[in-house]
Amino acid sequence: MRLYNCLLLAPLLAAVSSFSADFHIMPETITLRHQNDYQQLLTVEMDEGRAVDDLTRDVTYIVADPGVARVDEHGVAHPVAPGETRIEARVGDRTVSARVVVESLDPDRLWSFANDVQPALTKIGCNAGACHGAAAGKNGFKLSLRGYDHQHDYNVLTRQAKGRRVLIAEPDASLMLQKPSGGVPHGGGRLLRRDSLEYKIIREWIAQQAPAPSENDPELTAIEVFPKAIRRNVDAQQQLIVTASFSDGVSKDVTRWCKFGTTNDGVAVIADDGLATIKRPGGAALTVWYAGKVTFASVEVPFESEVSDAVFAQAERFNYIDDKVLDRLKALRIAPSKLCTDAEFVRRAYLDSTGVLPSERQAVAFLMDGAPDKRARLIDSLLGGDEYVDYWSYHWSDLMLASSTNPSLGSREALLAYYRFIRESVKANIGWDEFTRRVLTAQGSTLENGAANYFVLHKETTDLVETTSKAFMGLSITCARCHNHPMEKWTQDDYYGMANLLARVRLKNGDRSGETFVYSGDSGDILHPVYGKPMKPKPLDARPMPMNAPDRRAYLAEWLTSKENPYFARAIINRVWKNYMGVGLVEEVDDLRQTNPPTNEALFAALEEEFVANGYDVKQLMRDIMNSAAYQRSSEPRLGNESDQRNYSRYFPRRLPAEVILDGYSEVTRAPTKFSGYPDGWRALQLPDTNVASSFLTVFGRPERKMTCSCERNAEPTLSQALNISNGDTLNEKLRRDGNVIDRFLDSGDSLEQYVFDLYMAALTRTPSQEEEKGVLDACNGEEGWSALDRDERRRRLEDVTWAVLSGKEFLFNH
Amino acid sequence: MLRIDAEKTVHFCDGMSRRDLLHAGALSLLGFGLPQLAAAKEAGAVKNDTDRNCIFLFLVGGPSQLDTFDMKPDAPAEIRGPYKPIKTNVPGIQISEIFPNVAKVADKFAIVRTLHHSAAGVHDTGHQMMQTGRLFLNGLEQPHAGCVYGYLKGTRNNLPAHVMIPKPIGPTGGNMPHGQNAGFLGKQYDPFIVNADPSDPNFEVPDLLPPDYISAVRLDRRRSLRAAVEQSMAALETSENAQLLDSAFENAYSLASSPEAREAFDLSKEPDALRDRYGRNKFGQSCLLARRLIERGVRFSTVNMFETVFNEITWDIHGSAPFSPIECYQNLVGPMFDKGYSALLTDLEERGMLENTMVVAMGEFGRTPKINPAGGRDHWPQCWSILFAGGGVQGGQIVGATDEIASEPVDRPVTPAEVVASVYHSLGVDLEHVLTAPGGRIFPVVDFGVKPIMELFS
């Protein structure tokens, strides 16, 4: 009987546990100060911090003291009279409550231009980029883009057009209301209903003598979205609400005035009123913009697969990375693939960390090693080698734009000094913070302190500040050069404050050819184009420094590399992560906008914590990544993870970088590439410069190093690449070159089988299957038989065999 | 076995095996490459009784409407600019004096004066919308009209369906511009990029054909070996990029094994006099190559007049460095267009190809009506003019009217999406045909409700 009960209860318990969610009301505290204030309430089911059900339609609200507040049929709380009470939400027999404070309802409260009228204008669309917010305005009427410049917009509205835009004596006749509501012809059409809240606010503001924006206006300090995380199934809907907090302590419901967006409209979409609809399994973020502040709510939609919890519990965990990866996979119900084989691992690890193929000898030594820690030891040895230094010096040279195609980079000596600085930094594995400080505070001769060339490359302060933001923080702030960033929090003031930190870098010619001296001047500023005067030097979101304090660059470097800077560590982590894992936690890899959140925030945070704790040690970060099970998983998909492209359920195959393919060709064919001006045998990854002609590298997507942008490197296969390999003179020439691998074989007297074996080991780090070997031997023998062929014909056949292996997917991809 | 030549309707299920795909690829010897599969699957999307072509001439930088095809001689000096209108061979139509040769062929093209868009006034938005009909929002990349056409219709022979001459437009301030490739249709439908300057005396498409020492026997051996030397890896079978690589090799083989391909790209086969007529510059010879390729089976050619707007003389006449001065319209950019465009229309007509080939000459936006302090004009997406010819277009007419300073349309405003719809209309593409993107998302070829500019075809 007891047993029977247990059996019966088991599924019930399971069902109950999936309902272990909490019942929440949002927001939990509401302040209403004005008769027109209101607050939409949300009641949601929460589980592990994520909204899993929207109960707003099923809830009953009861106000403890109806003399203080009331809740309407849409679940919106309104003030009644000053006092304090609680609103109780009830679903079935469960209840939860929110605290409501109604302050003295001031009947004479004035509408604020900055905080009430501007959001209304933005909502109507008056100041949109396509309308009066355009750089040139529209029809002689120009507002700041999305209403960031209150004083300017107020002046334009009240003083231009002979004062007809705002008529205090007759508010409804004001052009500001007549135009958008269709009272008089309007190029932009009819956008405003007379019975709308927007009309009412503008009308009442005018009637109140159109008060100007003032220093005393409460300042918007933050916005908050509810719920912050959503976990729902396909077709579910979830209302978002957004509250804004002001410097006077008030917070109010601004949902109506927000602009919403989605980072992945295949997964979730959101309507203008904040109602989100789930479309498909996966992850996304719903972005929110209000008056220059941004935030987002994350969305996770599990796949409808039958992966049991045991799969995640039993999956290999080698370090902290795996806990976070598996948490995410479990939440989305995506099964991880098994670990890769040793042969797969050795090729993968060599290519990802050093850009070279393991030699046959190196591969065999690893495969024969019986020690359980051999993968960890291989990783240590790869990260300690010279090829590691070549590969990562090249990589960071992309970031630092080391290229003599840049006309500012005076001479080859200067370029080499710049490269040498980067290379020595990689070799010594100095912390990324120290590297960054050395670049940004560099001074003296560009030939002696190579880092100083960073300032020679960027002669304009605007270029300098934009590259610095992109390279070290993954932030593109270019928009803010001309106006406040329309979808991010960066303002034009922020831009010119930041730019001014770099405005006093001075250059003068040195005595030697190509030598420039970089030093900090003690005067000169970049002017804000609107104010016509300089902003105080100020890192993007930190305190300004005094205008005439010395060491502006040191202040910038200190802020940039401080633990409080949320972008610095993450920007470099994301770049390194993408190199090894194939896809960044944030994509594009250098787009760390606040409204472009990572696919796995917990993982990103853990990597950041560890990286900072290790003193910004890039090599240790790589060691952690390479030692994780996530990195060591097979690239082969299993049932339940075929469609995963962002969550690291397996190793994602990727085409090798241009330089790695070219060096691989040289290695396998024993026919090095000759780079003009460099010694024989120099590999592509050892080049300090991209100004070295190579049609192969260009076609395969070598970055030009013209601007710091991940978009410069391209790894997608194209027809031009296939044409180059098939008909071009790169691979074909190596296959034909005297003394190459084929010549050596023909001279050696080895068997054909030996050639095939060596070729597979060198190119693919594995032995050929019987079927593959037979295919190759058949092609070599033809109808005539190998022994009947002359040397030239043998050579041609071996060239074709080698071409076939080197043009194959297995060679061209890391997997 | 797959039989594309079978008489009855052929159904291609999505569960096609790798072997089937390879087999289908093998048919490329007969001119049936992988792209044909989509064409067969999408049968019915394009009317069978039309077999038209299209040439896009992208006037990168954004020509000023006031200095080209929408002159306002009665406006104040700071509006009307330095150039005067001249008569054309169509009574009542005047264009800028910078185009004396174009004026002689005005009966062959229609001017649409009321293009406008309301997205951000940067080059990239116009480039996207004029070529795809849509603005890129975070999400899927929209395909270029030429790629959609190639996708729906397949290749005509061994030549690619869509060729871009000489190169894609590079960054014009920001990331690489969107809308120049096949987007969500997949990279196998990307345009073939010539990647060389047709006005170069030694012009040759890089690596189009195998070197002499690789005989036909070796070409075939390499191709069959490439399939034989590696076992199938599940990881790569499910990798879209890896599959793309295989289809790129199939296409490369198909081009390399075709004598027609060698001939089609060989501009030296064109008579010197004709080459002179087009203008011995990059744009002129690109126009000539576009015609030559269409004549030999390419369905769509996109000619980008420039690849950037920085430190190069283009239509982007801000008046100050690194952009261009307004004078370049008279002494460099204008004459290049004047020769190339007029020669192209005349040449197509003389060969009987104009009726069958739509030519669209367009920029990405117009320019500010008022001359700026640097003596140039800035970006102005509110109003600009473009030209349509051929492919059923009634020449010698003007569509739409603008205000007295060409600052905005006052009659018959036209959106970029309507331009793309007009191209599809000429090509016989069903405007309601729906394309399926990865993940099952669907997009009609143009947004529902967008209509062609029917005045063009009357």
PDB file of C-alpha atoms in Angstrom, chain A residues 129-131 134 136-139 187 262-266 280 344 470 588 593 635-637 642 645 650-651 653-655 695 699-700 707 709 711 714-729 732-733 735-736 760 764 766 769 771-772 775-776 779 793 795-797 799-801 803-805 807-815, chain B residues 18 117-121 137-140 160 171 174-176 181 187 190-193 195 205-211 213-215 217-219 221-253 255-256 368 379-380 382 403 407-408 438-443:
ATOM      1  CA  GLY A 129      15.606  60.895 -37.217  1.00  0.00           C
ATOM      2  CA  ALA A 130      13.310  60.792 -40.222  1.00  0.00           C
ATOM      3  CA  CYS A 131      11.351  63.855 -39.115  1.00  0.00           C
ATOM      4  CA  ALA A 134      17.028  64.922 -38.734  1.00  0.00           C
ATOM      5  CA  ALA A 136      18.823  69.353 -41.068  1.00  0.00           C
ATOM      6  CA  GLY A 137      15.408  69.258 -39.403  1.00  0.00           C
ATOM      7  CA  LYS A 138      12.347  69.284 -41.628  1.00  0.00           C
ATOM      8  CA  ASN A 139      10.775  72.291 -43.264  1.00  0.00           C
ATOM      9  CA  GLY A 187       3.943  66.983 -44.292  1.00  0.00           C
ATOM     10  CA  THR A 262      14.480  42.891 -29.864  1.00  0.00           C
ATOM     11  CA  THR A 263      17.939  41.486 -30.501  1.00  0.00           C
ATOM     12  CA  ASN A 264      16.519  38.428 -32.215  1.00  0.00           C
ATOM     13  CA  ASP A 265      13.120  38.826 -33.778  1.00  0.00           C
ATOM     14  CA  GLY A 266      13.098  35.144 -34.659  1.00  0.00           C
ATOM     15  CA  ARG A 280      10.675  30.299 -31.395  1.00  0.00           C
ATOM     16  CA  GLU A 344      40.670  15.811 -32.954  1.00  0.00           C
ATOM     17  CA  LYS A 470      36.320  50.052 -30.000  1.00  0.00           C
ATOM     18  CA  GLU A 588      29.524  40.943 -33.206  1.00  0.00           C
ATOM     19  CA  ARG A 593      26.458  47.814 -26.391  1.00  0.00           C
ATOM     20  CA  SER A 635      32.049  19.094 -33.127  1.00  0.00           C
ATOM     21  CA  GLU A 636      29.722  16.297 -34.064  1.00  0.00           C
ATOM     22  CA  PRO A 637      26.123  17.186 -33.235  1.00  0.00           C
ATOM     23  CA  GLU A 642      21.916  20.278 -34.114  1.00  0.00           C
ATOM     24  CA  GLN A 645      24.856  27.956 -32.785  1.00  0.00           C
ATOM     25  CA  ARG A 650      29.544  21.349 -29.128  1.00  0.00           C
ATOM     26  CA  TYR A 651      32.653  22.687 -30.791  1.00  0.00           C
ATOM     27  CA  PRO A 653      33.422  24.112 -36.877  1.00  0.00           C
ATOM     28  CA  ARG A 654      34.868  27.212 -38.483  1.00  0.00           C
ATOM     29  CA  ARG A 655      36.914  27.966 -41.551  1.00  0.00           C
ATOM     30  CA  SER A 695      46.084  37.732 -53.454  1.00  0.00           C
ATOM     31  CA  VAL A 699      40.628  36.575 -51.059  1.00  0.00           C
ATOM     32  CA  PHE A 700      40.526  34.571 -47.846  1.00  0.00           C
ATOM     33  CA  MET A 707      39.918  50.413 -38.916  1.00  0.00           C
ATOM     34  CA  CYS A 709      36.451  46.380 -36.569  1.00  0.00           C
ATOM     35  CA  CYS A 711      34.100  43.113 -39.788  1.00  0.00           C
ATOM     36  CA  ASN A 714      36.079  37.465 -43.084  1.00  0.00           C
ATOM     37  CA  ALA A 715      35.938  33.695 -42.736  1.00  0.00           C
ATOM     38  CA  GLU A 716      33.021  32.858 -44.960  1.00  0.00           C
ATOM     39  CA  PRO A 717      33.684  30.584 -47.923  1.00  0.00           C
ATOM     40  CA  THR A 718      33.172  32.224 -51.303  1.00  0.00           C
ATOM     41  CA  LEU A 719      33.412  31.346 -54.950  1.00  0.00           C
ATOM     42  CA  SER A 720      36.542  33.514 -55.251  1.00  0.00           C
ATOM     43  CA  GLN A 721      38.260  31.348 -52.649  1.00  0.00           C
ATOM     44  CA  ALA A 722      37.369  28.162 -54.510  1.00  0.00           C
ATOM     45  CA  LEU A 723      38.612  29.760 -57.735  1.00  0.00           C
ATOM     46  CA  ASN A 724      41.873  30.746 -56.069  1.00  0.00           C
ATOM     47  CA  ILE A 725      42.510  27.252 -54.752  1.00  0.00           C
ATOM     48  CA  SER A 726      41.461  25.663 -58.039  1.00  0.00           C
ATOM     49  CA  ASN A 727      43.043  27.972 -60.581  1.00  0.00           C
ATOM     50  CA  GLY A 728      45.198  30.446 -58.703  1.00  0.00           C
ATOM     51  CA  ASP A 729      48.953  30.360 -58.477  1.00  0.00           C
ATOM     52  CA  ASN A 732      49.134  25.156 -57.609  1.00  0.00           C
ATOM     53  CA  GLU A 733      52.588  26.697 -57.538  1.00  0.00           C
ATOM     54  CA  LEU A 735      52.367  21.668 -55.661  1.00  0.00           C
ATOM     55  CA  ARG A 736      54.605  22.160 -58.716  1.00  0.00           C
ATOM     56  CA  TYR A 760      46.824  12.540 -44.120  1.00  0.00           C
ATOM     57  CA  LEU A 764      44.397  16.166 -41.287  1.00  0.00           C
ATOM     58  CA  ARG A 766      44.730  11.328 -38.788  1.00  0.00           C
ATOM     59  CA  SER A 769      40.481   5.044 -43.791  1.00  0.00           C
ATOM     60  CA  GLU A 771      38.184   3.418 -48.317  1.00  0.00           C
ATOM     61  CA  GLU A 772      40.000   6.734 -48.594  1.00  0.00           C
ATOM     62  CA  GLY A 775      40.313   5.934 -53.587  1.00  0.00           C
ATOM     63  CA  VAL A 776      43.652   7.687 -53.646  1.00  0.00           C
ATOM     64  CA  ALA A 779      43.493   7.508 -58.813  1.00  0.00           C
ATOM     65  CA  GLU A 793      52.905  11.650 -64.784  1.00  0.00           C
ATOM     66  CA  ARG A 795      54.125  13.802 -60.141  1.00  0.00           C
ATOM     67  CA  ARG A 796      50.982  15.166 -61.758  1.00  0.00           C
ATOM     68  CA  ARG A 797      48.844  12.488 -60.123  1.00  0.00           C
ATOM     69  CA  GLU A 799      49.815  16.860 -57.208  1.00  0.00           C
ATOM     70  CA  ASP A 800      46.145  16.167 -57.857  1.00  0.00           C
ATOM     71  CA  VAL A 801      45.824  13.894 -54.835  1.00  0.00           C
ATOM     72  CA  TRP A 803      45.331  19.234 -54.071  1.00  0.00           C
ATOM     73  CA  ALA A 804      42.210  17.236 -53.300  1.00  0.00           C
ATOM     74  CA  VAL A 805      43.146  16.802 -49.636  1.00  0.00           C
ATOM     75  CA  SER A 807      41.020  21.778 -50.866  1.00  0.00           C
ATOM     76  CA  GLY A 808      38.746  19.648 -48.728  1.00  0.00           C
ATOM     77  CA  LYS A 809      36.469  20.856 -45.978  1.00  0.00           C
ATOM     78  CA  GLU A 810      38.260  18.758 -43.423  1.00  0.00           C
ATOM     79  CA  PHE A 811      41.520  20.567 -44.095  1.00  0.00           C
ATOM     80  CA  LEU A 812      40.093  24.053 -44.441  1.00  0.00           C
ATOM     81  CA  PHE A 813      38.045  23.863 -41.267  1.00  0.00           C
ATOM     82  CA  ASN A 814      38.936  23.502 -37.658  1.00  0.00           C
ATOM     83  CA  HIS A 815      36.534  21.026 -36.120  1.00  0.00           C
TER      84      HIS A 815
ATOM     85  CA  ARG B  18      24.237  14.466 -49.848  1.00  0.00           C
ATOM     86  CA  HIS B 117      13.329  57.638 -47.912  1.00  0.00           C
ATOM     87  CA  SER B 118      12.918  58.391 -44.256  1.00  0.00           C
ATOM     88  CA  ALA B 119      15.659  56.250 -42.730  1.00  0.00           C
ATOM     89  CA  ALA B 120      18.870  57.764 -41.416  1.00  0.00           C
ATOM     90  CA  GLY B 121      20.563  59.994 -43.998  1.00  0.00           C
ATOM     91  CA  LEU B 137      17.279  45.728 -38.961  1.00  0.00           C
ATOM     92  CA  ASN B 138      19.048  43.491 -36.492  1.00  0.00           C
ATOM     93  CA  GLY B 139      18.161  40.078 -37.726  1.00  0.00           C
ATOM     94  CA  LEU B 140      18.289  38.615 -41.179  1.00  0.00           C
ATOM     95  CA  PRO B 160      26.757  33.057 -62.866  1.00  0.00           C
ATOM     96  CA  PRO B 171      32.388  50.896 -45.902  1.00  0.00           C
ATOM     97  CA  GLY B 174      30.581  52.307 -40.330  1.00  0.00           C
ATOM     98  CA  ASN B 175      30.587  48.608 -41.022  1.00  0.00           C
ATOM     99  CA  MET B 176      30.436  46.910 -44.408  1.00  0.00           C
ATOM    100  CA  ASN B 181      24.688  39.901 -51.382  1.00  0.00           C
ATOM    101  CA  LYS B 187      25.980  32.642 -49.965  1.00  0.00           C
ATOM    102  CA  ASP B 190      25.842  35.776 -53.836  1.00  0.00           C
ATOM    103  CA  PRO B 191      26.816  37.757 -56.906  1.00  0.00           C
ATOM    104  CA  PHE B 192      30.003  36.715 -58.627  1.00  0.00           C
ATOM    105  CA  ILE B 193      32.427  39.536 -58.014  1.00  0.00           C
ATOM    106  CA  ASN B 195      37.378  41.897 -58.553  1.00  0.00           C
ATOM    107  CA  VAL B 205      39.138  38.104 -63.838  1.00  0.00           C
ATOM    108  CA  PRO B 206      41.456  36.637 -61.226  1.00  0.00           C
ATOM    109  CA  ASP B 207      41.599  32.850 -61.187  1.00  0.00           C
ATOM    110  CA  LEU B 208      38.556  32.388 -63.383  1.00  0.00           C
ATOM    111  CA  LEU B 209      40.216  29.683 -65.467  1.00  0.00           C
ATOM    112  CA  PRO B 210      42.781  26.986 -64.692  1.00  0.00           C
ATOM    113  CA  PRO B 211      46.390  27.510 -65.717  1.00  0.00           C
ATOM    114  CA  TYR B 213      49.280  22.966 -67.126  1.00  0.00           C
ATOM    115  CA  ILE B 214      46.034  21.737 -65.612  1.00  0.00           C
ATOM    116  CA  SER B 215      44.448  19.790 -68.421  1.00  0.00           C
ATOM    117  CA  VAL B 217      41.737  15.311 -67.521  1.00  0.00           C
ATOM    118  CA  ARG B 218      43.398  16.690 -64.429  1.00  0.00           C
ATOM    119  CA  LEU B 219      40.516  19.037 -63.728  1.00  0.00           C
ATOM    120  CA  ARG B 221      40.493  13.973 -61.671  1.00  0.00           C
ATOM    121  CA  ARG B 222      40.851  16.667 -59.042  1.00  0.00           C
ATOM    122  CA  ARG B 223      37.143  17.071 -58.837  1.00  0.00           C
ATOM    123  CA  SER B 224      36.396  13.411 -58.340  1.00  0.00           C
ATOM    124  CA  LEU B 225      39.318  13.019 -55.930  1.00  0.00           C
ATOM    125  CA  ARG B 226      38.078  15.899 -53.831  1.00  0.00           C
ATOM    126  CA  ALA B 227      34.920  13.924 -53.124  1.00  0.00           C
ATOM    127  CA  ALA B 228      36.807  10.676 -52.567  1.00  0.00           C
ATOM    128  CA  VAL B 229      39.658  11.684 -50.266  1.00  0.00           C
ATOM    129  CA  GLU B 230      37.650  12.604 -47.214  1.00  0.00           C
ATOM    130  CA  GLN B 231      35.066  10.609 -45.415  1.00  0.00           C
ATOM    131  CA  SER B 232      31.858  12.314 -44.523  1.00  0.00           C
ATOM    132  CA  MET B 233      32.038  14.129 -41.167  1.00  0.00           C
ATOM    133  CA  ALA B 234      28.737  14.794 -39.462  1.00  0.00           C
ATOM    134  CA  ALA B 235      30.165  17.972 -37.967  1.00  0.00           C
ATOM    135  CA  LEU B 236      30.835  19.389 -41.401  1.00  0.00           C
ATOM    136  CA  GLU B 237      27.709  18.018 -42.996  1.00  0.00           C
ATOM    137  CA  THR B 238      25.701  20.165 -40.585  1.00  0.00           C
ATOM    138  CA  SER B 239      27.935  23.219 -40.963  1.00  0.00           C
ATOM    139  CA  GLU B 240      26.427  25.653 -43.356  1.00  0.00           C
ATOM    140  CA  ASN B 241      29.787  27.211 -44.159  1.00  0.00           C
ATOM    141  CA  ALA B 242      31.344  23.841 -44.916  1.00  0.00           C
ATOM    142  CA  GLN B 243      28.515  23.002 -47.292  1.00  0.00           C
ATOM    143  CA  LEU B 244      28.953  26.377 -48.934  1.00  0.00           C
ATOM    144  CA  LEU B 245      32.571  25.581 -49.572  1.00  0.00           C
ATOM    145  CA  ASP B 246      31.592  22.473 -51.493  1.00  0.00           C
ATOM    146  CA  SER B 247      29.098  24.329 -53.598  1.00  0.00           C
ATOM    147  CA  ALA B 248      31.693  27.049 -54.259  1.00  0.00           C
ATOM    148  CA  PHE B 249      34.070  24.360 -55.581  1.00  0.00           C
ATOM    149  CA  GLU B 250      31.310  22.970 -57.784  1.00  0.00           C
ATOM    150  CA  ASN B 251      30.649  26.422 -59.192  1.00  0.00           C
ATOM    151  CA  ALA B 252      34.352  27.030 -59.712  1.00  0.00           C
ATOM    152  CA  TYR B 253      34.610  23.776 -61.602  1.00  0.00           C
ATOM    153  CA  LEU B 255      33.189  27.987 -64.686  1.00  0.00           C
ATOM    154  CA  ALA B 256      36.632  26.548 -65.273  1.00  0.00           C
ATOM    155  CA  THR B 368      20.637  69.366 -49.817  1.00  0.00           C
ATOM    156  CA  HIS B 379      23.018  64.226 -47.770  1.00  0.00           C
ATOM    157  CA  TRP B 380      19.319  64.591 -48.548  1.00  0.00           C
ATOM    158  CA  GLN B 382      14.034  63.393 -48.734  1.00  0.00           C
ATOM    159  CA  ASP B 403       8.679  71.439 -55.046  1.00  0.00           C
ATOM    160  CA  SER B 407      13.524  69.429 -51.526  1.00  0.00           C
ATOM    161  CA  GLU B 408      10.555  67.090 -51.475  1.00  0.00           C
ATOM    162  CA  PRO B 438      16.304  30.018 -42.257  1.00  0.00           C
ATOM    163  CA  GLY B 439      14.145  29.227 -39.282  1.00  0.00           C
ATOM    164  CA  GLY B 440      11.063  29.210 -41.454  1.00  0.00           C
ATOM    165  CA  ARG B 441      10.581  32.967 -41.501  1.00  0.00           C
ATOM    166  CA  ILE B 442       8.916  34.150 -44.651  1.00  0.00           C
ATOM    167  CA  PHE B 443       9.396  37.303 -46.671  1.00  0.00           C
TER     168      PHE B 443
END
